[in-house]
mmCIF file with all atom_site columns, C-alpha atoms in Angstrom:
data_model
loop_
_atom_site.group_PDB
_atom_site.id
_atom_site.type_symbol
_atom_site.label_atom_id
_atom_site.label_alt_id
_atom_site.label_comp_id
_atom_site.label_asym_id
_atom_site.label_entity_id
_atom_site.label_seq_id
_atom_site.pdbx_PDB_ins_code
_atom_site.Cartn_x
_atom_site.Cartn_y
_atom_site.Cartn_z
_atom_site.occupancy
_atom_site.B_iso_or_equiv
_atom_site.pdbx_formal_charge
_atom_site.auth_seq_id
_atom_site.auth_comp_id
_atom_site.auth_asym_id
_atom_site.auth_atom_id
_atom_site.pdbx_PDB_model_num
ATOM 1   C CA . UNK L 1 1   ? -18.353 15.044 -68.238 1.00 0.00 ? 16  UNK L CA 1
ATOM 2   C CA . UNK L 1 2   ? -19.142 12.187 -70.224 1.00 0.00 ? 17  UNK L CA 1
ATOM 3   C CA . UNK L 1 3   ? -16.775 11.669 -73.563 1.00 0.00 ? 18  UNK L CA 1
ATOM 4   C CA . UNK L 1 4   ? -19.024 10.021 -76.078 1.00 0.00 ? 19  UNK L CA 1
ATOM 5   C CA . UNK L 1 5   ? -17.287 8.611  -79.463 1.00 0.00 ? 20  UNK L CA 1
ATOM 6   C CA . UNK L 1 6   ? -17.974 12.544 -81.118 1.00 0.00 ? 21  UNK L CA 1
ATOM 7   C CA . UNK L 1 7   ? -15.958 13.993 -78.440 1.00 0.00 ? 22  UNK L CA 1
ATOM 8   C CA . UNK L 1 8   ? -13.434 11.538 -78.573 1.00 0.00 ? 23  UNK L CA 1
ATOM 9   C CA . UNK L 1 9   ? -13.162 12.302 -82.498 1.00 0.00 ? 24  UNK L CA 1
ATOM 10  C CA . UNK L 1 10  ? -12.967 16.437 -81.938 1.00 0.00 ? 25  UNK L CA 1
ATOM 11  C CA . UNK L 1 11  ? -10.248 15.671 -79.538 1.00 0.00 ? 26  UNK L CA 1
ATOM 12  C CA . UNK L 1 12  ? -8.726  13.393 -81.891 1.00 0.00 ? 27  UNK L CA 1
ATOM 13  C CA . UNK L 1 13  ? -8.810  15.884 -84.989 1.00 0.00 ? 28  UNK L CA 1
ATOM 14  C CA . UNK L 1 14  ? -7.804  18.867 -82.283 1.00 0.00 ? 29  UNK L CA 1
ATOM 15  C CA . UNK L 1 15  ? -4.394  16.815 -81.157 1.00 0.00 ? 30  UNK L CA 1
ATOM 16  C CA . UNK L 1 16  ? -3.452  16.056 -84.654 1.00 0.00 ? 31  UNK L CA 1
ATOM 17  C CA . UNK L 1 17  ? -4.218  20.110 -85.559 1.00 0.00 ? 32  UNK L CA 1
ATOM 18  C CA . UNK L 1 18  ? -5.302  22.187 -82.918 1.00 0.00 ? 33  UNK L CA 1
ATOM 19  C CA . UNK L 1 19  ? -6.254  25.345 -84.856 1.00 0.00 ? 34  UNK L CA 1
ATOM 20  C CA . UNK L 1 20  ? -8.036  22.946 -87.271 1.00 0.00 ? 35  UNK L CA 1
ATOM 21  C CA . UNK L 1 21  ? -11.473 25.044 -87.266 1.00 0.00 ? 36  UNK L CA 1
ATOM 22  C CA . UNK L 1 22  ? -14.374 23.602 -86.409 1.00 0.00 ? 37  UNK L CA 1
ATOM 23  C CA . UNK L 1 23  ? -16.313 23.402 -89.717 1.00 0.00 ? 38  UNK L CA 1
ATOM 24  C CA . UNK L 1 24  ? -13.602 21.546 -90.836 1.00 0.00 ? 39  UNK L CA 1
ATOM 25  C CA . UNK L 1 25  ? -14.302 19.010 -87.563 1.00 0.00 ? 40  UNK L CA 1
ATOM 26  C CA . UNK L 1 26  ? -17.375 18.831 -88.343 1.00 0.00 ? 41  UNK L CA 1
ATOM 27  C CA . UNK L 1 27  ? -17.410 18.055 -91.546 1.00 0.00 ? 42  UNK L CA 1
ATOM 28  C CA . UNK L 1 28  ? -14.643 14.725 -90.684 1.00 0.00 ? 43  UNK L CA 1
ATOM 29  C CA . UNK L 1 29  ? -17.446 13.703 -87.695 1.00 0.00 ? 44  UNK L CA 1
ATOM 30  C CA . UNK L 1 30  ? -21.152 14.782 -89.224 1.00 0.00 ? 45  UNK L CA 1
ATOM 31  C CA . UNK L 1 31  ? -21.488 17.260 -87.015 1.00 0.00 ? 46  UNK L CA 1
ATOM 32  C CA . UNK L 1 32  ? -22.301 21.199 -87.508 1.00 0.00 ? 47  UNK L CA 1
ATOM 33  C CA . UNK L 1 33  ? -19.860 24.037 -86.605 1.00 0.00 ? 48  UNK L CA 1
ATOM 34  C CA . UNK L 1 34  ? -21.745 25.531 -83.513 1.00 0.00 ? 49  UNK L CA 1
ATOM 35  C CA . UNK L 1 35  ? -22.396 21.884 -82.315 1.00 0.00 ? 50  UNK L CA 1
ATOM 36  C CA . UNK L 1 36  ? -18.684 21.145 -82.688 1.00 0.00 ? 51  UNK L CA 1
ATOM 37  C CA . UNK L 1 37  ? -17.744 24.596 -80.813 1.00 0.00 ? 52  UNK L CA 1
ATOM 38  C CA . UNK L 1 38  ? -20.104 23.962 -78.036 1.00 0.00 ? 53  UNK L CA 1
ATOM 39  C CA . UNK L 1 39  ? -18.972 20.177 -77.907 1.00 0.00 ? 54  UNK L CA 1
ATOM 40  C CA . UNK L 1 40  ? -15.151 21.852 -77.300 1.00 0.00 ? 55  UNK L CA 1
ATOM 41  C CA . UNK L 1 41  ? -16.325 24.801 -74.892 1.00 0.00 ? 56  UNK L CA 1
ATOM 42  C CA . UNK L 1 42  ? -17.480 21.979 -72.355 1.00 0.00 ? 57  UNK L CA 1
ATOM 43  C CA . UNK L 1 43  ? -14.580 20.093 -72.479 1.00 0.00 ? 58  UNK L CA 1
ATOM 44  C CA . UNK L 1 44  ? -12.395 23.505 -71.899 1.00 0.00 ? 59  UNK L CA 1
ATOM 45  C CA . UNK L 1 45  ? -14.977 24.188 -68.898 1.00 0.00 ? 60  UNK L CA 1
ATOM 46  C CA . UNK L 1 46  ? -14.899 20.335 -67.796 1.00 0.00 ? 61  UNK L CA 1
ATOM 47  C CA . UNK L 1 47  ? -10.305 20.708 -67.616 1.00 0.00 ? 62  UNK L CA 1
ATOM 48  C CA . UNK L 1 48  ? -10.486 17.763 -69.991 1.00 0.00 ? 63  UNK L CA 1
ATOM 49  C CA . UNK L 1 49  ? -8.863  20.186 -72.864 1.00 0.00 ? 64  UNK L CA 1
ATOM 50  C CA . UNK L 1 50  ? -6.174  22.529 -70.884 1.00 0.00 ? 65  UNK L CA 1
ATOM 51  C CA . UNK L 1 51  ? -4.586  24.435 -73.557 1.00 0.00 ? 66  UNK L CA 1
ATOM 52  C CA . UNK L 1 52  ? -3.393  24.642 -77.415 1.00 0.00 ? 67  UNK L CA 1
ATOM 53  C CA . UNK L 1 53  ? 0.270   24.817 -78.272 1.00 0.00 ? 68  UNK L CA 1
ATOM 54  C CA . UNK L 1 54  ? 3.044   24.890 -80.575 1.00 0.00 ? 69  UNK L CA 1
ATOM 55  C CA . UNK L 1 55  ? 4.948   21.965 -81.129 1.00 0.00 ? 70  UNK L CA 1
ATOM 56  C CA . UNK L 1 56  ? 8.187   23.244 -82.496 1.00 0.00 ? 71  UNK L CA 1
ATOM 57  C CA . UNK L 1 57  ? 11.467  20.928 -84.052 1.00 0.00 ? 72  UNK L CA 1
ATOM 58  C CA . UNK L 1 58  ? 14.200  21.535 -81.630 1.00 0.00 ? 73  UNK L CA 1
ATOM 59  C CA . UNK L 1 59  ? 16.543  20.181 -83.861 1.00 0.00 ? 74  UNK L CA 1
ATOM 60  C CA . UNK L 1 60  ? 15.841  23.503 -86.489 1.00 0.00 ? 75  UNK L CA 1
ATOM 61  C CA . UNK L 1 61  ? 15.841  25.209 -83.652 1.00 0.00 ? 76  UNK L CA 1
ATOM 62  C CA . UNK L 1 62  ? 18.774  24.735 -82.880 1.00 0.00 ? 77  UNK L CA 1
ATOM 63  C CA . UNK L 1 63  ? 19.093  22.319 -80.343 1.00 0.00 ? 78  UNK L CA 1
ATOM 64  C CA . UNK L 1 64  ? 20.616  19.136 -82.219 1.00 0.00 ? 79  UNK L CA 1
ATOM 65  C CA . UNK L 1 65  ? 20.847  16.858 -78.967 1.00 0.00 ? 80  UNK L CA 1
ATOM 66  C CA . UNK L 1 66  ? 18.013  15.308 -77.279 1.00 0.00 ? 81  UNK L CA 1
ATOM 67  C CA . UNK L 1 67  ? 18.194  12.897 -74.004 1.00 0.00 ? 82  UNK L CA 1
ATOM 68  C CA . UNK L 1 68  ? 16.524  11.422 -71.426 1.00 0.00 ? 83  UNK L CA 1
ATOM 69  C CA . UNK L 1 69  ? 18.205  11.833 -67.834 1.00 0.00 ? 84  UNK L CA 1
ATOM 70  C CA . UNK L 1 70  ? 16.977  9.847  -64.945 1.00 0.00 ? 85  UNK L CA 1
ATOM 71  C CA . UNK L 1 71  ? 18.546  11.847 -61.091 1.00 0.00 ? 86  UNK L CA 1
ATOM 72  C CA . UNK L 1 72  ? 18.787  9.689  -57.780 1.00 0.00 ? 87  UNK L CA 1
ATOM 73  C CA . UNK L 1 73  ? 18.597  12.543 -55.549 1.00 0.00 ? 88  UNK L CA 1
ATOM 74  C CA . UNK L 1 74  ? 21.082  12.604 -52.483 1.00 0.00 ? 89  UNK L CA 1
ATOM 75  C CA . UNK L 1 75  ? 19.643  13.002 -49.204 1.00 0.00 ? 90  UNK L CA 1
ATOM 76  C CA . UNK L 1 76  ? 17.927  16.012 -48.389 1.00 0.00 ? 91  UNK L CA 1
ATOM 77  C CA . UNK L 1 77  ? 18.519  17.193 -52.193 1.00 0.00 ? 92  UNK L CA 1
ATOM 78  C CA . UNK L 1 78  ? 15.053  15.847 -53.726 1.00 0.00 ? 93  UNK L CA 1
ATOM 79  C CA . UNK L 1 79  ? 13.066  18.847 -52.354 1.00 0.00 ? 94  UNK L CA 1
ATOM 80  C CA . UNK L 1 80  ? 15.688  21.400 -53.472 1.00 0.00 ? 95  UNK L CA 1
ATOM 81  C CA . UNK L 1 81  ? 16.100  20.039 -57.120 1.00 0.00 ? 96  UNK L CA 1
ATOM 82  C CA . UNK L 1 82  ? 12.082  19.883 -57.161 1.00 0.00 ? 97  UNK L CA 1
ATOM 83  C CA . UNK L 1 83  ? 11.698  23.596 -56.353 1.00 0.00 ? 98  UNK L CA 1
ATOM 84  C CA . UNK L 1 84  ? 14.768  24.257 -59.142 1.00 0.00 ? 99  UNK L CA 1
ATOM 85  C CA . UNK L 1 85  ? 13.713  22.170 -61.972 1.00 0.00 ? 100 UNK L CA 1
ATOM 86  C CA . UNK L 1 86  ? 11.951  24.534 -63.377 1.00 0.00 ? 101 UNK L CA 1
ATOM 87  C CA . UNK L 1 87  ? 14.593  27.172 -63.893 1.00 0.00 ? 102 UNK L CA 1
ATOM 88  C CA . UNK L 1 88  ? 16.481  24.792 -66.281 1.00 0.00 ? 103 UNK L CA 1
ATOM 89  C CA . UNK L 1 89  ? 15.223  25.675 -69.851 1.00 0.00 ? 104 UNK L CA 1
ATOM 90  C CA . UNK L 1 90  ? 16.911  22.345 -71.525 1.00 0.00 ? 105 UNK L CA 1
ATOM 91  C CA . UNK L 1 91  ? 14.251  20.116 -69.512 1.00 0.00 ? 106 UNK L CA 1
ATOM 92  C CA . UNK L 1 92  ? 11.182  20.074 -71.613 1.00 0.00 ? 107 UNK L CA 1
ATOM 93  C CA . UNK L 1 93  ? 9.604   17.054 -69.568 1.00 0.00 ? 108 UNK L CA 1
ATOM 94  C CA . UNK L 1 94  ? 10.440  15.932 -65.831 1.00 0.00 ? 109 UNK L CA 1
ATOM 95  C CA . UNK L 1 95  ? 8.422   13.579 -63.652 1.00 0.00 ? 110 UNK L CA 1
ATOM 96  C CA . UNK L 1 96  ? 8.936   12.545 -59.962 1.00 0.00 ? 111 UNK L CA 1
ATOM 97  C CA . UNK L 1 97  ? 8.858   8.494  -60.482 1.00 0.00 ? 112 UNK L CA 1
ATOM 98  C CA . UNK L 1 98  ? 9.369   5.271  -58.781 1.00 0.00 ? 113 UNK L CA 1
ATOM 99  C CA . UNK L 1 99  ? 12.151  2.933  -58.338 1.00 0.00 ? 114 UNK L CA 1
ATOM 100 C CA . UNK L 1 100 ? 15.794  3.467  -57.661 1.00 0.00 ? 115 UNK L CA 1
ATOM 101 C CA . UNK L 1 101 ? 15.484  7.285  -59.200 1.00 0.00 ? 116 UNK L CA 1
ATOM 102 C CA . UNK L 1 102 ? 13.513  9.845  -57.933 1.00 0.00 ? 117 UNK L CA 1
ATOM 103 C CA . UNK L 1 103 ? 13.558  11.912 -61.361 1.00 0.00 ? 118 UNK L CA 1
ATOM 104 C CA . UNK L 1 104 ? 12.899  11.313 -64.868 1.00 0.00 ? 119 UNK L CA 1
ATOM 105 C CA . UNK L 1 105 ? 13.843  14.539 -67.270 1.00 0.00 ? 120 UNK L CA 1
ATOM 106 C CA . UNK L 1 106 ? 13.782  15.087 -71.236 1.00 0.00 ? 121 UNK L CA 1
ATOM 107 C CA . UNK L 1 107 ? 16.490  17.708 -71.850 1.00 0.00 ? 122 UNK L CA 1
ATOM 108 C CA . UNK L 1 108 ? 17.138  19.418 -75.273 1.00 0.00 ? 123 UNK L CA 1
ATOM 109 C CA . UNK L 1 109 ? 20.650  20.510 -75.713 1.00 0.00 ? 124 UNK L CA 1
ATOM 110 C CA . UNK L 1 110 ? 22.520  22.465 -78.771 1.00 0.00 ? 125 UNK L CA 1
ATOM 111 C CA . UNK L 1 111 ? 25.533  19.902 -78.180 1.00 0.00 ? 126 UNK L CA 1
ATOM 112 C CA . UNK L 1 112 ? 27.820  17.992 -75.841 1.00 0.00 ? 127 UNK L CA 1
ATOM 113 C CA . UNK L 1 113 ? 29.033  20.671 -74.508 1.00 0.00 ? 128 UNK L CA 1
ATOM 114 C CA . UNK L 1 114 ? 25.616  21.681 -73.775 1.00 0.00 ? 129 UNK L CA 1
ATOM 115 C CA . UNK L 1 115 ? 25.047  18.394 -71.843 1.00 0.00 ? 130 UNK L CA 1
ATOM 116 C CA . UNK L 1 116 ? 28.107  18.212 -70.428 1.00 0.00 ? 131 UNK L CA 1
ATOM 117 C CA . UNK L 1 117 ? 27.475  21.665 -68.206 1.00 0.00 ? 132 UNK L CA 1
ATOM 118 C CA . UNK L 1 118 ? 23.769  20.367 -67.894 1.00 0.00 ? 133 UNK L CA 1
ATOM 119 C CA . UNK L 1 119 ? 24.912  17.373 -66.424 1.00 0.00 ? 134 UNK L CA 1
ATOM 120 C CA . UNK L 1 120 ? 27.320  19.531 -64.071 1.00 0.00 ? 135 UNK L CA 1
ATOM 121 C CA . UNK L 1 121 ? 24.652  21.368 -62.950 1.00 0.00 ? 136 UNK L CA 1
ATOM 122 C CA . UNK L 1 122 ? 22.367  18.315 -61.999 1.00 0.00 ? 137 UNK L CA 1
ATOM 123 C CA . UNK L 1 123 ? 25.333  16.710 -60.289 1.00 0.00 ? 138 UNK L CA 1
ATOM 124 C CA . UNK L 1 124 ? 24.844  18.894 -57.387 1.00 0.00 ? 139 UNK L CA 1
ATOM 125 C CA . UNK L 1 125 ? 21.546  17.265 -56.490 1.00 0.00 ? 140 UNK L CA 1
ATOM 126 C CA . UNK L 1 126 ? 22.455  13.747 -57.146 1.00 0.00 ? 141 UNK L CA 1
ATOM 127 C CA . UNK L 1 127 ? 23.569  11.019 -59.023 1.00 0.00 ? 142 UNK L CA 1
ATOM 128 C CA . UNK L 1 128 ? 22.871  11.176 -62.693 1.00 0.00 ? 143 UNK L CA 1
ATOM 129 C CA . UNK L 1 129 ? 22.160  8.321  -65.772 1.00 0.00 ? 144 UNK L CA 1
ATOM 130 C CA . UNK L 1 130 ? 22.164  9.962  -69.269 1.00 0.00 ? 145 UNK L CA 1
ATOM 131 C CA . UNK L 1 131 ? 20.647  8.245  -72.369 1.00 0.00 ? 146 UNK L CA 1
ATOM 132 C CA . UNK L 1 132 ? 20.669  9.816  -75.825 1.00 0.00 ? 147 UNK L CA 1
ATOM 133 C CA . UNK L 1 133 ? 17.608  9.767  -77.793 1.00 0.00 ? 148 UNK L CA 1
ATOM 134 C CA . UNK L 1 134 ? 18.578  8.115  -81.489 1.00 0.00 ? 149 UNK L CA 1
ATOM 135 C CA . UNK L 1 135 ? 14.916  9.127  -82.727 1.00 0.00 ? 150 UNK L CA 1
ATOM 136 C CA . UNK L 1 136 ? 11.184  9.234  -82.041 1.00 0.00 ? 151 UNK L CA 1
ATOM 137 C CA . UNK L 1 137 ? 9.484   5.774  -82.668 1.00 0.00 ? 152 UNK L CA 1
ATOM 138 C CA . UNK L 1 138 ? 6.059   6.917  -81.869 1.00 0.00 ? 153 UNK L CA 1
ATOM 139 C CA . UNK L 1 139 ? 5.459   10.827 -82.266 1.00 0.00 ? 154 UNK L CA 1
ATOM 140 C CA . UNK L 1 140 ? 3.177   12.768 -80.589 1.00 0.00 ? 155 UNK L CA 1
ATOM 141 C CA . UNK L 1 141 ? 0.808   9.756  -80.090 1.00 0.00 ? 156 UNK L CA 1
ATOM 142 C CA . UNK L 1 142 ? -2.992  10.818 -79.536 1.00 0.00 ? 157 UNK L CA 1
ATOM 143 C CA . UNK L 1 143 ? -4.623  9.972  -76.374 1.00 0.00 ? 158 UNK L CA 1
ATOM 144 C CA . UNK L 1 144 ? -7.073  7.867  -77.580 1.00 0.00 ? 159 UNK L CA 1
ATOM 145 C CA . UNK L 1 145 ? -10.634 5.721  -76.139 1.00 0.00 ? 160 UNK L CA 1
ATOM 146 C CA . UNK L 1 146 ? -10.551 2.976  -74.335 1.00 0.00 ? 161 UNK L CA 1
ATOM 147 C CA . UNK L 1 147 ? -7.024  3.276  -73.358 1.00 0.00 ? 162 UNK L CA 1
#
């Protein structure tokens, strides 16, 4: 599907609100409300827009401690910890990346208690590096044209 610069501005009102409605869209762009709709049913048909959610603040939630923990898997382990990742509700975020670790996680944890057993779990599939997050520099940054 080709993203002209009207699509690119419906996805860029829809990431900063997603249930922004579309007359309001339209009115931002200069476009009408069924144009805008259609314009978003294609790229929901083309994958480019997979799904609307709810960004919530962990920290009112509850969950006061964020980090990012990178895992050098042991041998044989990397397969294992892939197929149990998913089962650990403090990792909002984990990729498989290059370079001396296999895993990059970010983990949201009430305290360092929290962490401390998170870690303990993790330990079991490798060697662990923990890094507190201080605070968000860039939040929820808009994928954007041209990039």
């Amino acid at each position: 599907m080709y993203m002209d610069k009207l699509n690119w501005a419906i996805l860029e009102e829809l990431q900063k609100n997603a249930r922004v409605s579309f007359s309001e869209i339209g009115r931002k762009i200069g476009l009408t409300s069924p144009a805008v709709a259609e314009r978003v049913r294609k790229m929901e048909d083309a994958g480019i827009i997979n799904s609307y959610k709810v960004n919530l603040s962990h920290q009112k939630a509850g969950y006061q401690l964020k980090a990012i923990i990178t895992l050098r898997a042991f041998t044989g382990r990397l397969k294992a910890f892939l197929e149990t990742v998913k089962e650990f509700k403090e990792v909002v975020n984990c990729y498989r990346i290059t370079g001396n670790e296999n895993i990059i996680m970010e983990v949201v944890l009430r305290d360092q208690v929290h962490l401390e057993k998170l870690i303990d779990r993790l330990i079991t599939y490798g060697e662990t590096r923990t890094h507190i997050i201080l605070s968000n520099v860039i939040e929820d940054a808009p994928i954007r044209p041209g990039l």
